[in-house]
Short mmCIF file of C-alpha atoms (C1' of nucleotides) in Angstrom, two decimals:
data_model
loop_
_atom_site.label_atom_id
_atom_site.label_comp_id
_atom_site.label_asym_id
_atom_site.label_seq_id
_atom_site.Cartn_x
_atom_site.Cartn_y
_atom_site.Cartn_z
CA MET A 1050 0.00 0.00 0.00
CA SER A 1051 2.98 2.31 0.26
CA SER A 1052 3.43 4.45 -2.83
CA PRO A 1053 7.05 4.87 -3.72
CA SER A 1054 7.00 7.34 -6.60
CA PRO A 1055 4.64 10.30 -6.54
CA LYS A 1056 3.80 9.51 -10.13
CA LEU A 1057 2.51 6.09 -9.25
CA ALA A 1058 0.72 7.54 -6.26
CA LEU A 1059 -1.12 10.00 -8.49
CA PHE A 1060 -2.02 7.33 -11.03
CA GLU A 1061 -3.33 5.16 -8.24
CA GLN A 1062 -5.66 7.95 -7.19
CA PHE A 1063 -6.89 8.48 -10.74
CA ALA A 1064 -7.33 4.74 -11.13
CA LEU A 1065 -9.34 4.65 -7.92
CA VAL A 1066 -11.79 7.16 -9.36
CA ALA A 1067 -12.11 5.30 -12.65
CA LYS A 1068 -12.34 1.89 -11.10
CA THR A 1069 -15.11 3.07 -8.81
CA LEU A 1070 -17.04 4.33 -11.82
CA GLY A 1071 -16.61 0.88 -13.36
CA HIS A 1072 -19.67 -0.85 -11.99
CA PRO A 1073 -23.16 -0.73 -13.55
CA GLN A 1074 -24.96 -0.38 -10.26
CA ARG A 1075 -22.78 2.52 -9.19
CA LEU A 1076 -23.41 4.24 -12.50
CA GLU A 1077 -27.09 3.81 -11.83
CA LEU A 1078 -26.64 5.42 -8.43
CA ILE A 1079 -24.87 8.35 -10.01
CA GLU A 1080 -27.68 8.65 -12.52
CA GLN A 1081 -30.11 8.96 -9.66
CA LEU A 1082 -27.92 11.34 -7.66
CA GLY A 1083 -27.49 13.45 -10.76
CA GLN A 1084 -31.09 14.49 -10.34
CA GLY A 1085 -30.63 15.57 -6.76
CA PRO A 1086 -29.63 14.38 -3.28
CA ARG A 1087 -31.25 11.14 -2.20
CA SER A 1088 -31.35 8.94 0.89
CA VAL A 1089 -29.91 5.43 0.92
CA ASP A 1090 -33.41 4.19 1.43
CA LEU A 1091 -34.82 5.79 -1.68
CA LEU A 1092 -31.85 4.83 -3.80
CA ALA A 1093 -32.15 1.20 -2.78
CA GLU A 1094 -35.81 1.23 -3.70
CA LYS A 1095 -35.10 2.85 -7.09
CA LEU A 1096 -32.48 0.28 -7.93
CA GLY A 1097 -34.39 -2.62 -6.51
CA SER A 1098 -31.32 -3.72 -4.59
CA PRO A 1099 -30.77 -4.65 -0.95
CA ILE A 1100 -30.10 -1.63 1.24
CA ALA A 1101 -26.84 -3.03 2.61
CA ASN A 1102 -25.59 -3.49 -0.92
CA VAL A 1103 -26.42 0.06 -1.94
CA SER A 1104 -24.95 1.43 1.26
CA GLN A 1105 -21.66 -0.29 0.55
CA HIS A 1106 -21.51 1.01 -2.99
CA LEU A 1107 -22.19 4.52 -1.73
CA GLN A 1108 -19.41 4.27 0.77
CA THR A 1109 -17.05 3.02 -1.88
CA MET A 1110 -17.98 6.02 -3.99
CA ARG A 1111 -17.47 8.35 -1.07
CA ARG A 1112 -13.96 7.02 -0.57
CA ALA A 1113 -13.27 7.72 -4.24
CA GLY A 1114 -14.53 11.29 -3.94
CA LEU A 1115 -17.54 10.76 -6.17
CA VAL A 1116 -20.27 11.47 -3.65
CA ALA A 1117 -20.68 13.15 -0.29
CA ALA A 1118 -22.98 12.18 2.55
CA GLU A 1119 -24.81 14.22 5.14
CA ARG A 1120 -26.94 13.00 7.98
CA GLN A 1121 -30.41 14.51 8.04
CA GLY A 1122 -32.23 13.21 11.06
CA LYS A 1123 -33.09 9.61 10.51
CA TYR A 1124 -31.73 9.57 6.98
CA VAL A 1125 -28.30 9.79 5.44
CA VAL A 1126 -28.58 11.86 2.29
CA TYR A 1127 -26.01 11.35 -0.43
CA ARG A 1128 -25.25 13.77 -3.24
CA LEU A 1129 -22.73 14.02 -6.07
CA ALA A 1130 -19.45 15.50 -4.88
CA ASP A 1131 -19.53 18.15 -7.61
CA ALA A 1132 -20.32 18.74 -11.27
CA SER A 1133 -17.03 17.20 -12.39
CA VAL A 1134 -18.47 13.78 -11.64
CA LEU A 1135 -21.21 14.23 -14.21
CA MET A 1136 -18.69 15.48 -16.72
CA ALA A 1137 -16.56 12.41 -16.17
CA ILE A 1138 -19.59 10.22 -16.76
CA GLN A 1139 -20.33 12.06 -19.98
CA ALA A 1140 -16.75 11.71 -21.13
CA ILE A 1141 -16.84 7.98 -20.50
CA GLN A 1142 -20.13 7.65 -22.33
CA ARG A 1143 -18.61 9.45 -25.27
CA VAL A 1144 -15.72 7.01 -25.40
CA ALA A 1145 -18.13 4.10 -25.36
CA GLU A 1146 -20.36 5.70 -27.96
CA ASN A 1147 -17.46 6.40 -30.29
CA ASN A 1148 -15.60 3.15 -29.96
CA LEU A 1149 -17.82 0.34 -28.79
CA ALA A 1150 -19.99 -1.07 -31.53
CA GLU A 1151 -22.14 -2.69 -28.89
CA VAL A 1152 -23.36 0.68 -27.63
CA ASN A 1153 -24.57 1.80 -31.02
CA LYS A 1154 -26.24 -1.53 -31.54
CA ILE A 1155 -28.20 -1.10 -28.33
CA VAL A 1156 -29.12 2.49 -29.03
CA ARG A 1157 -30.19 1.66 -32.54
CA GLY A 1158 -32.46 -1.05 -31.19
CA TYR A 1159 -34.75 1.81 -30.22
CA PHE A 1160 -34.76 3.50 -33.59
CA GLU A 1161 -35.15 1.73 -36.86
CA GLN A 1162 -34.27 4.72 -39.00
CA ARG A 1163 -30.97 6.26 -38.14
CA ASP A 1164 -31.85 9.88 -38.89
CA SER A 1165 -34.61 10.02 -36.30
CA LEU A 1166 -31.87 9.74 -33.75
CA GLU A 1167 -30.91 13.41 -33.88
CA PRO A 1168 -31.59 14.85 -30.45
CA ILE A 1169 -32.44 18.44 -29.71
CA THR A 1170 -29.92 20.53 -27.78
CA ARG A 1171 -30.53 22.28 -24.49
CA GLU A 1172 -30.05 25.66 -26.14
CA GLU A 1173 -32.60 24.89 -28.81
CA LEU A 1174 -35.06 23.72 -26.21
CA SER A 1175 -34.55 26.88 -24.15
CA GLY A 1176 -35.39 28.99 -27.17
CA ARG A 1177 -38.46 27.04 -28.17
CA LEU A 1178 -39.64 27.01 -24.58
CA ARG A 1179 -39.71 30.81 -24.65
CA ASP A 1180 -41.79 30.73 -27.82
CA GLY A 1181 -44.13 28.19 -26.28
CA MET A 1182 -43.94 26.15 -29.48
CA VAL A 1183 -43.25 22.84 -27.89
CA THR A 1184 -44.60 20.32 -25.41
CA VAL A 1185 -41.91 19.17 -23.02
CA LEU A 1186 -42.47 15.69 -21.74
CA ASP A 1187 -40.80 14.45 -18.56
CA VAL A 1188 -41.08 10.68 -18.77
CA ARG A 1189 -39.54 9.90 -15.40
CA PRO A 1190 -41.57 8.39 -12.56
CA ALA A 1191 -43.76 10.88 -10.71
CA ASP A 1192 -41.63 10.97 -7.56
CA GLU A 1193 -38.54 11.99 -9.48
CA PHE A 1194 -40.50 14.64 -11.32
CA ALA A 1195 -41.73 15.98 -7.98
CA LEU A 1196 -38.16 16.44 -6.77
CA GLY A 1197 -37.32 18.79 -9.62
CA HIS A 1198 -38.05 19.17 -13.34
CA VAL A 1199 -37.74 21.46 -16.34
CA PRO A 1200 -40.14 24.39 -15.89
CA GLY A 1201 -43.27 23.90 -17.97
CA ALA A 1202 -42.68 20.21 -18.48
CA VAL A 1203 -45.56 17.76 -18.32
CA ASN A 1204 -44.95 14.61 -16.36
CA VAL A 1205 -46.05 11.50 -18.21
CA PRO A 1206 -44.21 8.53 -16.74
CA LEU A 1207 -43.25 6.05 -19.39
CA ALA A 1208 -45.52 3.44 -17.85
CA GLU A 1209 -48.53 5.68 -18.40
CA LEU A 1210 -47.61 6.96 -21.83
CA ASP A 1211 -49.98 4.78 -23.83
CA ALA A 1212 -52.90 5.54 -21.56
CA ARG A 1213 -52.35 9.28 -21.84
CA LEU A 1214 -51.67 9.60 -25.55
CA SER A 1215 -55.05 11.21 -26.07
CA THR A 1216 -54.17 14.12 -23.78
CA LEU A 1217 -51.30 15.13 -26.08
CA ASP A 1218 -51.79 17.66 -28.89
CA PRO A 1219 -50.64 16.02 -32.16
CA SER A 1220 -50.12 19.43 -33.78
CA ARG A 1221 -47.34 20.41 -31.38
CA ASP A 1222 -43.78 19.21 -31.41
CA ILE A 1223 -42.85 17.05 -28.45
CA VAL A 1224 -39.49 16.96 -26.70
CA ALA A 1225 -39.02 14.11 -24.26
CA TYR A 1226 -36.34 13.87 -21.61
CA CYS A 1227 -35.54 11.76 -18.59
CA ARG A 1228 -32.48 11.19 -16.44
CA GLY A 1229 -29.60 11.73 -18.81
CA ALA A 1230 -28.21 11.28 -22.28
CA TYR A 1231 -28.52 7.51 -22.08
CA CYS A 1232 -31.61 7.20 -19.98
CA VAL A 1233 -33.49 4.75 -22.14
CA MET A 1234 -36.93 5.94 -21.07
CA SER A 1235 -36.80 8.93 -23.39
CA PHE A 1236 -35.63 6.73 -26.26
CA GLU A 1237 -38.54 4.43 -25.65
CA ALA A 1238 -40.99 7.31 -25.33
CA VAL A 1239 -39.93 8.96 -28.57
CA SER A 1240 -40.04 5.66 -30.37
CA ARG A 1241 -43.60 4.99 -29.25
CA LEU A 1242 -44.76 8.53 -29.93
CA ARG A 1243 -43.43 8.42 -33.47
CA LEU A 1244 -45.24 5.19 -34.12
CA GLN A 1245 -48.41 7.03 -33.17
CA GLY A 1246 -47.68 9.83 -35.61
CA PHE A 1247 -46.38 12.45 -33.21
CA ARG A 1248 -43.44 14.69 -34.07
CA ALA A 1249 -41.28 13.71 -31.14
CA ARG A 1250 -37.58 14.17 -30.43
CA ARG A 1251 -35.33 13.49 -27.51
CA LEU A 1252 -33.48 16.13 -25.52
CA GLU A 1253 -29.77 15.49 -26.03
CA ASP A 1254 -29.31 14.82 -22.36
CA GLY A 1255 -31.49 14.97 -19.28
CA MET A 1256 -32.30 16.43 -15.93
CA PRO A 1257 -28.84 16.59 -14.34
CA GLU A 1258 -27.30 18.36 -17.31
CA TRP A 1259 -30.22 20.77 -17.52
CA ALA A 1260 -29.69 21.74 -13.89
CA ALA A 1261 -25.90 21.76 -14.12
CA ALA A 1262 -26.07 24.21 -17.05
CA GLY A 1263 -27.64 26.75 -14.74
CA ASN A 1264 -31.19 26.42 -16.02
CA ALA A 1265 -34.13 26.92 -13.72
CA VAL A 1266 -35.63 23.87 -12.09
CA ALA A 1267 -39.23 23.83 -10.98
CA SER A 1268 -40.48 21.77 -8.08
CA MET B 217 -23.51 -12.52 -19.84
CA SER B 218 -27.00 -12.05 -21.25
CA SER B 219 -28.24 -8.51 -20.77
CA PRO B 220 -31.93 -8.41 -20.05
CA SER B 221 -32.75 -4.70 -20.09
CA PRO B 222 -31.13 -2.41 -22.64
CA LYS B 223 -30.55 0.04 -19.83
CA LEU B 224 -28.41 -2.41 -17.94
CA ALA B 225 -26.69 -3.40 -21.17
CA LEU B 226 -25.72 0.23 -21.79
CA PHE B 227 -24.50 0.73 -18.25
CA GLU B 228 -22.44 -2.39 -18.53
CA GLN B 229 -20.72 -0.95 -21.57
CA PHE B 230 -20.02 2.33 -19.83
CA ALA B 231 -18.79 0.44 -16.77
CA LEU B 232 -16.49 -1.57 -18.99
CA VAL B 233 -14.84 1.60 -20.23
CA ALA B 234 -14.48 3.03 -16.74
CA LYS B 235 -13.28 -0.19 -15.19
CA THR B 236 -10.64 -0.54 -17.84
CA LEU B 237 -9.38 2.95 -17.07
CA GLY B 238 -9.16 1.92 -13.43
CA HIS B 239 -5.66 0.54 -13.34
CA PRO B 240 -2.47 2.58 -12.80
CA GLN B 241 -0.48 0.70 -15.38
CA ARG B 242 -3.13 1.16 -18.02
CA LEU B 243 -3.26 4.87 -17.27
CA GLU B 244 0.47 4.93 -17.78
CA LEU B 245 0.03 3.22 -21.13
CA ILE B 246 -2.53 5.82 -22.15
CA GLU B 247 -0.14 8.54 -21.09
CA GLN B 248 2.45 7.08 -23.43
CA LEU B 249 0.00 6.52 -26.27
CA GLY B 250 -1.22 10.09 -25.82
CA GLN B 251 2.07 11.20 -27.30
CA GLY B 252 1.73 9.04 -30.36
CA PRO B 253 1.42 5.44 -31.58
CA ARG B 254 3.83 3.00 -30.01
CA SER B 255 4.74 -0.67 -30.32
CA VAL B 256 4.15 -3.15 -27.53
CA ASP B 257 7.85 -3.52 -27.29
CA LEU B 258 8.56 0.13 -26.66
CA LEU B 259 5.68 0.49 -24.25
CA ALA B 260 6.89 -2.42 -22.17
CA GLU B 261 10.33 -0.90 -22.01
CA LYS B 262 8.95 2.50 -20.99
CA LEU B 263 6.90 1.00 -18.21
CA GLY B 264 9.55 -1.42 -17.14
CA SER B 265 7.02 -4.24 -17.19
CA PRO B 266 7.08 -7.69 -18.77
CA ILE B 267 5.94 -7.66 -22.38
CA ALA B 268 3.25 -10.27 -21.86
CA ASN B 269 1.80 -8.16 -19.10
CA VAL B 270 1.70 -5.03 -21.23
CA SER B 271 0.27 -6.96 -24.15
CA GLN B 272 -2.59 -8.21 -22.03
CA HIS B 273 -3.38 -4.75 -20.72
CA LEU B 274 -3.38 -3.42 -24.26
CA GLN B 275 -5.78 -6.10 -25.37
CA THR B 276 -8.04 -5.37 -22.44
CA MET B 277 -8.04 -1.74 -23.49
CA ARG B 278 -8.77 -2.66 -27.05
CA ARG B 279 -11.81 -4.64 -25.98
CA ALA B 280 -13.02 -1.57 -24.09
CA GLY B 281 -12.57 0.66 -27.12
CA LEU B 282 -9.77 2.71 -25.63
CA VAL B 283 -7.04 1.84 -28.09
CA ALA B 284 -6.68 0.42 -31.57
CA ALA B 285 -3.95 -1.80 -32.93
CA GLU B 286 -2.38 -2.12 -36.33
CA ARG B 287 0.24 -4.53 -37.48
CA GLN B 288 3.27 -2.88 -39.05
CA GLY B 289 5.62 -5.56 -40.21
CA LYS B 290 7.24 -7.15 -37.24
CA TYR B 291 5.56 -4.81 -34.79
CA VAL B 292 2.03 -4.27 -33.57
CA VAL B 293 1.52 -0.56 -33.13
CA TYR B 294 -1.13 0.62 -30.71
CA ARG B 295 -2.70 4.06 -30.64
CA LEU B 296 -5.47 5.79 -28.74
CA ALA B 297 -8.87 5.06 -30.27
CA ASP B 298 -9.67 8.76 -30.52
CA ALA B 299 -9.44 12.07 -28.71
CA SER B 300 -12.37 11.22 -26.46
CA VAL B 301 -10.13 8.90 -24.51
CA LEU B 302 -7.85 11.75 -23.50
CA MET B 303 -10.85 13.84 -22.55
CA ALA B 304 -12.15 11.07 -20.34
CA ILE B 305 -8.78 10.86 -18.63
CA GLN B 306 -8.82 14.59 -18.05
CA ALA B 307 -12.34 14.44 -16.64
CA ILE B 308 -11.34 11.70 -14.23
CA GLN B 309 -8.27 13.63 -13.18
CA ARG B 310 -10.46 16.62 -12.48
CA VAL B 311 -12.73 14.58 -10.23
CA ALA B 312 -9.72 13.31 -8.30
CA GLU B 313 -8.20 16.76 -8.10
CA ASN B 314 -11.43 18.29 -6.80
CA ASN B 315 -12.45 15.64 -4.36
CA LEU B 316 -9.52 13.56 -3.22
CA ALA B 317 -7.41 15.27 -0.61
CA GLU B 318 -4.67 12.79 -1.34
CA VAL B 319 -4.12 14.16 -4.84
CA ASN B 320 -3.59 17.69 -3.66
CA LYS B 321 -1.25 16.48 -0.98
CA ILE B 322 0.89 14.76 -3.58
CA VAL B 323 0.87 17.68 -5.99
CA ARG B 324 1.73 20.10 -3.23
CA GLY B 325 4.69 17.97 -2.30
CA TYR B 326 6.34 19.49 -5.36
CA PHE B 327 5.64 23.09 -4.50
CA GLU B 328 6.09 24.64 -1.11
CA GLN B 329 4.37 27.88 -1.97
CA ARG B 330 0.90 27.44 -3.30
CA ASP B 331 0.87 30.38 -5.71
CA SER B 332 3.74 29.07 -7.79
CA LEU B 333 1.40 26.33 -8.91
CA GLU B 334 -0.34 28.48 -11.53
CA PRO B 335 0.33 26.87 -14.86
CA ILE B 336 0.43 28.66 -18.19
CA THR B 337 -2.29 27.88 -20.74
CA ARG B 338 -1.73 26.57 -24.24
CA GLU B 339 -3.13 29.76 -25.72
CA GLU B 340 -0.76 31.90 -23.71
CA LEU B 341 2.14 29.75 -24.75
CA SER B 342 1.16 29.97 -28.41
CA GLY B 343 1.18 33.76 -28.17
CA ARG B 344 4.50 34.01 -26.41
CA LEU B 345 6.03 31.53 -28.80
CA ARG B 346 5.26 33.89 -31.68
CA ASP B 347 6.95 36.72 -29.80
CA GLY B 348 9.95 34.55 -29.06
CA MET B 349 9.89 35.69 -25.48
CA VAL B 350 10.12 32.32 -23.85
CA THR B 351 12.23 29.22 -23.66
CA VAL B 352 10.14 26.08 -24.01
CA LEU B 353 11.61 23.13 -22.23
CA ASP B 354 10.62 19.59 -23.11
CA VAL B 355 11.71 17.53 -20.13
CA ARG B 356 10.75 14.13 -21.50
CA PRO B 357 13.36 11.50 -22.38
CA ALA B 358 15.11 12.08 -25.67
CA ASP B 359 13.37 9.26 -27.53
CA GLU B 360 9.94 10.63 -26.75
CA PHE B 361 11.06 14.09 -27.84
CA ALA B 362 12.29 12.62 -31.10
CA LEU B 363 8.86 11.18 -31.84
CA GLY B 364 7.22 14.58 -31.72
CA HIS B 365 7.44 17.83 -29.74
CA VAL B 366 6.32 21.43 -29.56
CA PRO B 367 8.04 23.39 -32.35
CA GLY B 368 10.96 25.37 -30.99
CA ALA B 369 11.14 23.41 -27.78
CA VAL B 370 14.50 22.46 -26.30
CA ASN B 371 14.83 18.91 -25.07
CA VAL B 372 16.40 18.71 -21.64
CA PRO B 373 15.42 15.39 -20.10
CA LEU B 374 14.79 15.70 -16.42
CA ALA B 375 17.72 13.46 -15.63
CA GLU B 376 20.08 15.90 -17.33
CA LEU B 377 18.55 19.09 -16.03
CA ASP B 378 21.13 19.84 -13.35
CA ALA B 379 24.01 19.22 -15.69
CA ARG B 380 22.60 21.55 -18.33
CA LEU B 381 21.50 24.42 -16.15
CA SER B 382 24.35 26.57 -17.41
CA THR B 383 23.06 26.37 -20.98
CA LEU B 384 19.83 28.09 -20.01
CA ASP B 385 19.43 31.85 -20.21
CA PRO B 386 18.34 33.12 -16.76
CA SER B 387 16.91 36.30 -18.28
CA ARG B 388 14.27 34.42 -20.26
CA ASP B 389 11.06 32.93 -18.93
CA ILE B 390 10.95 29.17 -19.05
CA VAL B 391 7.92 27.03 -19.73
CA ALA B 392 8.35 23.35 -19.04
CA TYR B 393 6.10 20.57 -20.24
CA CYS B 394 6.11 16.80 -20.46
CA ARG B 395 3.52 14.12 -21.04
CA GLY B 396 0.37 15.61 -19.63
CA ALA B 397 -1.27 17.65 -16.91
CA TYR B 398 -0.09 15.30 -14.21
CA CYS B 399 3.19 14.22 -15.63
CA VAL B 400 5.34 14.81 -12.62
CA MET B 401 8.50 15.50 -14.57
CA SER B 402 7.44 19.04 -15.39
CA PHE B 403 6.53 19.64 -11.74
CA GLU B 404 9.92 18.45 -10.69
CA ALA B 405 11.68 20.49 -13.36
CA VAL B 406 9.94 23.74 -12.47
CA SER B 407 10.60 23.15 -8.82
CA ARG B 408 14.31 22.69 -9.39
CA LEU B 409 14.58 25.60 -11.80
CA ARG B 410 12.94 27.94 -9.32
CA LEU B 411 15.36 26.90 -6.63
CA GLN B 412 18.12 27.98 -9.00
CA GLY B 413 16.53 31.38 -9.52
CA PHE B 414 14.91 30.81 -12.91
CA ARG B 415 11.49 32.19 -13.77
CA ALA B 416 9.90 28.88 -14.63
CA ARG B 417 6.31 27.77 -15.03
CA ARG B 418 4.57 24.63 -16.13
CA LEU B 419 2.40 24.27 -19.19
CA GLU B 420 -1.11 23.45 -17.98
CA ASP B 421 -0.99 20.14 -19.75
CA GLY B 422 1.39 18.36 -22.04
CA MET B 423 2.22 16.86 -25.37
CA PRO B 424 -1.01 14.96 -26.12
CA GLU B 425 -3.20 17.98 -25.44
CA TRP B 426 -0.96 20.21 -27.47
CA ALA B 427 -1.31 17.92 -30.44
CA ALA B 428 -5.01 17.26 -29.90
CA ALA B 429 -5.69 21.02 -29.95
CA GLY B 430 -4.48 21.12 -33.51
CA ASN B 431 -1.11 22.72 -32.83
CA ALA B 432 1.86 21.92 -34.96
CA VAL B 433 4.16 19.16 -33.84
CA ALA B 434 7.79 19.10 -34.90
CA SER B 435 9.80 15.94 -35.28
"C1'" DC C 1174 -37.10 4.24 28.31
"C1'" DG C 1175 -38.50 0.97 24.88
"C1'" DA C 1176 -39.73 0.41 20.08
"C1'" DT C 1177 -38.95 1.32 15.43
"C1'" DC C 1178 -36.60 2.63 11.49
"C1'" DA C 1179 -32.42 3.85 8.58
"C1'" DT C 1180 -27.88 2.85 7.97
"C1'" DT C 1181 -23.57 0.65 8.69
"C1'" DC C 1182 -20.58 -3.07 10.07
"C1'" DA C 1183 -18.58 -7.77 9.86
"C1'" DA C 1184 -18.16 -12.25 8.04
"C1'" DT C 1185 -18.93 -15.58 4.41
"C1'" DG C 1186 -18.38 -17.70 -0.06
"C1'" DG C 1187 -18.13 -17.13 -4.90
"C1'" DA C 1188 -16.58 -14.65 -8.94
"C1'" DA C 1189 -13.51 -11.72 -11.43
"C1'" DT C 1190 -8.91 -9.52 -11.96
"C1'" DT C 1191 -3.99 -9.65 -12.04
"C1'" DA C 1192 0.98 -11.00 -12.45
"C1'" DT C 1193 3.76 -14.62 -13.79
"C1'" DT C 1194 5.46 -18.23 -16.49
"C1'" DG C 1195 6.28 -20.78 -20.51
"C1'" DA C 1196 4.57 -22.20 -24.84
"C1'" DA C 1197 2.54 -20.93 -29.39
"C1'" DT C 1198 2.05 -17.91 -33.45
"C1'" DA C 1199 3.35 -14.61 -36.95
"C1'" DT C 1200 6.52 -11.89 -39.41
"C1'" DA C 1201 11.08 -10.64 -41.06
"C1'" DA C 1202 15.90 -11.70 -42.06
"C1'" DC C 1203 19.19 -14.73 -43.71
"C1'" DG D 91 13.70 -23.46 -44.90
"C1'" DT D 92 15.71 -21.96 -40.63
"C1'" DT D 93 16.46 -18.61 -37.22
"C1'" DA D 94 15.43 -14.54 -34.67
"C1'" DT D 95 12.22 -11.29 -32.99
"C1'" DA D 96 7.64 -9.41 -31.61
"C1'" DT D 97 3.41 -10.51 -29.90
"C1'" DT D 98 -0.19 -13.34 -28.19
"C1'" DC D 99 -2.09 -17.33 -25.89
"C1'" DA D 100 -2.90 -20.55 -21.98
"C1'" DA D 101 -2.57 -21.99 -17.27
"C1'" DT D 102 -1.63 -21.00 -12.54
"C1'" DA D 103 -1.91 -18.93 -8.03
"C1'" DA D 104 -2.59 -14.70 -5.35
"C1'" DT D 105 -5.35 -11.03 -4.65
"C1'" DT D 106 -9.26 -8.22 -4.86
"C1'" DC D 107 -14.07 -7.42 -5.57
"C1'" DC D 108 -18.88 -8.47 -4.92
"C1'" DA D 109 -23.53 -10.00 -3.05
"C1'" DT D 110 -25.61 -11.86 0.84
"C1'" DT D 111 -26.70 -12.42 5.51
"C1'" DG D 112 -27.40 -11.16 10.14
"C1'" DA D 113 -25.94 -8.35 13.82
"C1'" DA D 114 -24.70 -3.59 15.58
"C1'" DT D 115 -25.21 1.45 15.70
"C1'" DG D 116 -27.61 5.93 15.66
"C1'" DA D 117 -31.65 8.53 15.49
"C1'" DT D 118 -36.59 9.40 16.02
"C1'" DC D 119 -41.12 8.62 18.10
"C1'" DG D 120 -44.32 7.29 21.40
#
DNA sequence: CGATCATTCAATGGAATTATTGAATATAAC
DNA sequence: GTTATATTCAATAATTCCATTGAATGATCG
């Protein structure tokens, strides 16, 4: 455990960060925490994993400087250490997207035609929001929506999308978003909406990036 | 190995990338490859590790989409898959720098006074290079210098720095760089130069970033 | 204070990762 | 063809990582 050269010592620290990011369940935790601070309890429920398991992952992430914890009464509330964590996630996703054929295969499974993939940028959405020309659809579960969402967005959880199709105006463009760039719920939502004849597109990323970019968040 | 939900499948891919970055030796390999394509042979020598070991790490990285390999006659030459890999490394370094006290402790071990830490940006260096107001010092080993360097830079490998102090003009500002933002050789060089009364600063990053930013590279 | 709830700790076994070693393959040189 | 060199493959043991379980801790509520 002793680190002879400072160079190796530094690389060991960097490797610790990366290695800690290298577990699907921990990435899922970061996806959740990207939307806002959450208790161990809630996180475990979201992931459908045993609490002890989630707690251990969170502690591992705390040791790696990815998250911070604060006791609030009965609960321990975890949050992302800072915005750099989200940026690291994005950078890793970009590497995977560029260089792992498997990723594109999965993504394309949601879209038969390649050109419908083009997402809308945050800037574009901001502009069209001001013009009121667009319906913004938040397809996350209701509890996540309640903890913060894009102002003006309508919450239609993916599970209820089919049932609530009739409440959507087919003459308006729809922009769907969820937890992040690779949150599959928005992919799924856009895919289904298009099948029904709606003009639907995905936001390029999701809630955490919207908030991190300094945009307003309603709750 | 079967991936039920596409969401999990995606996260597994992302985790694969991150996990693969989570090893000091592999980070060292990326540091080397950031300077340009290299053979397994040369990489093993640089790291001082057995060839079989390095070869396996390289193959692991290839499976994760971090590097690509190409056979050139007798040699197999590896290179970074694309620029996104370097950006991911930088993002991870930033997380560590922001949130791991250990990293700052190590970095500060090279600089007693905190304010001397301020590095010079690539843009600033470009400008001062045009004015000819600055001596650019490449402190990497001679062979790495030979494979590509900042135009106009003088190669003074760290090991020879003390012996060649007299060849440096004390009236000129010195900017030292090496392999990257956390390549400790430039830290060490600046530290020593300052002790000898030189006005020395580090470049904010190193060779790979210089090249990735579209700057010219002499060889 | 006792009961309850949220979280962490500690111990277990199983799985994955890693370094090492020596053999196997592929290419170039002779 | 034979030899030399560069790289990869295969097998092993040591280590680390991970999920699970049940007990321990810390805080609130009655």
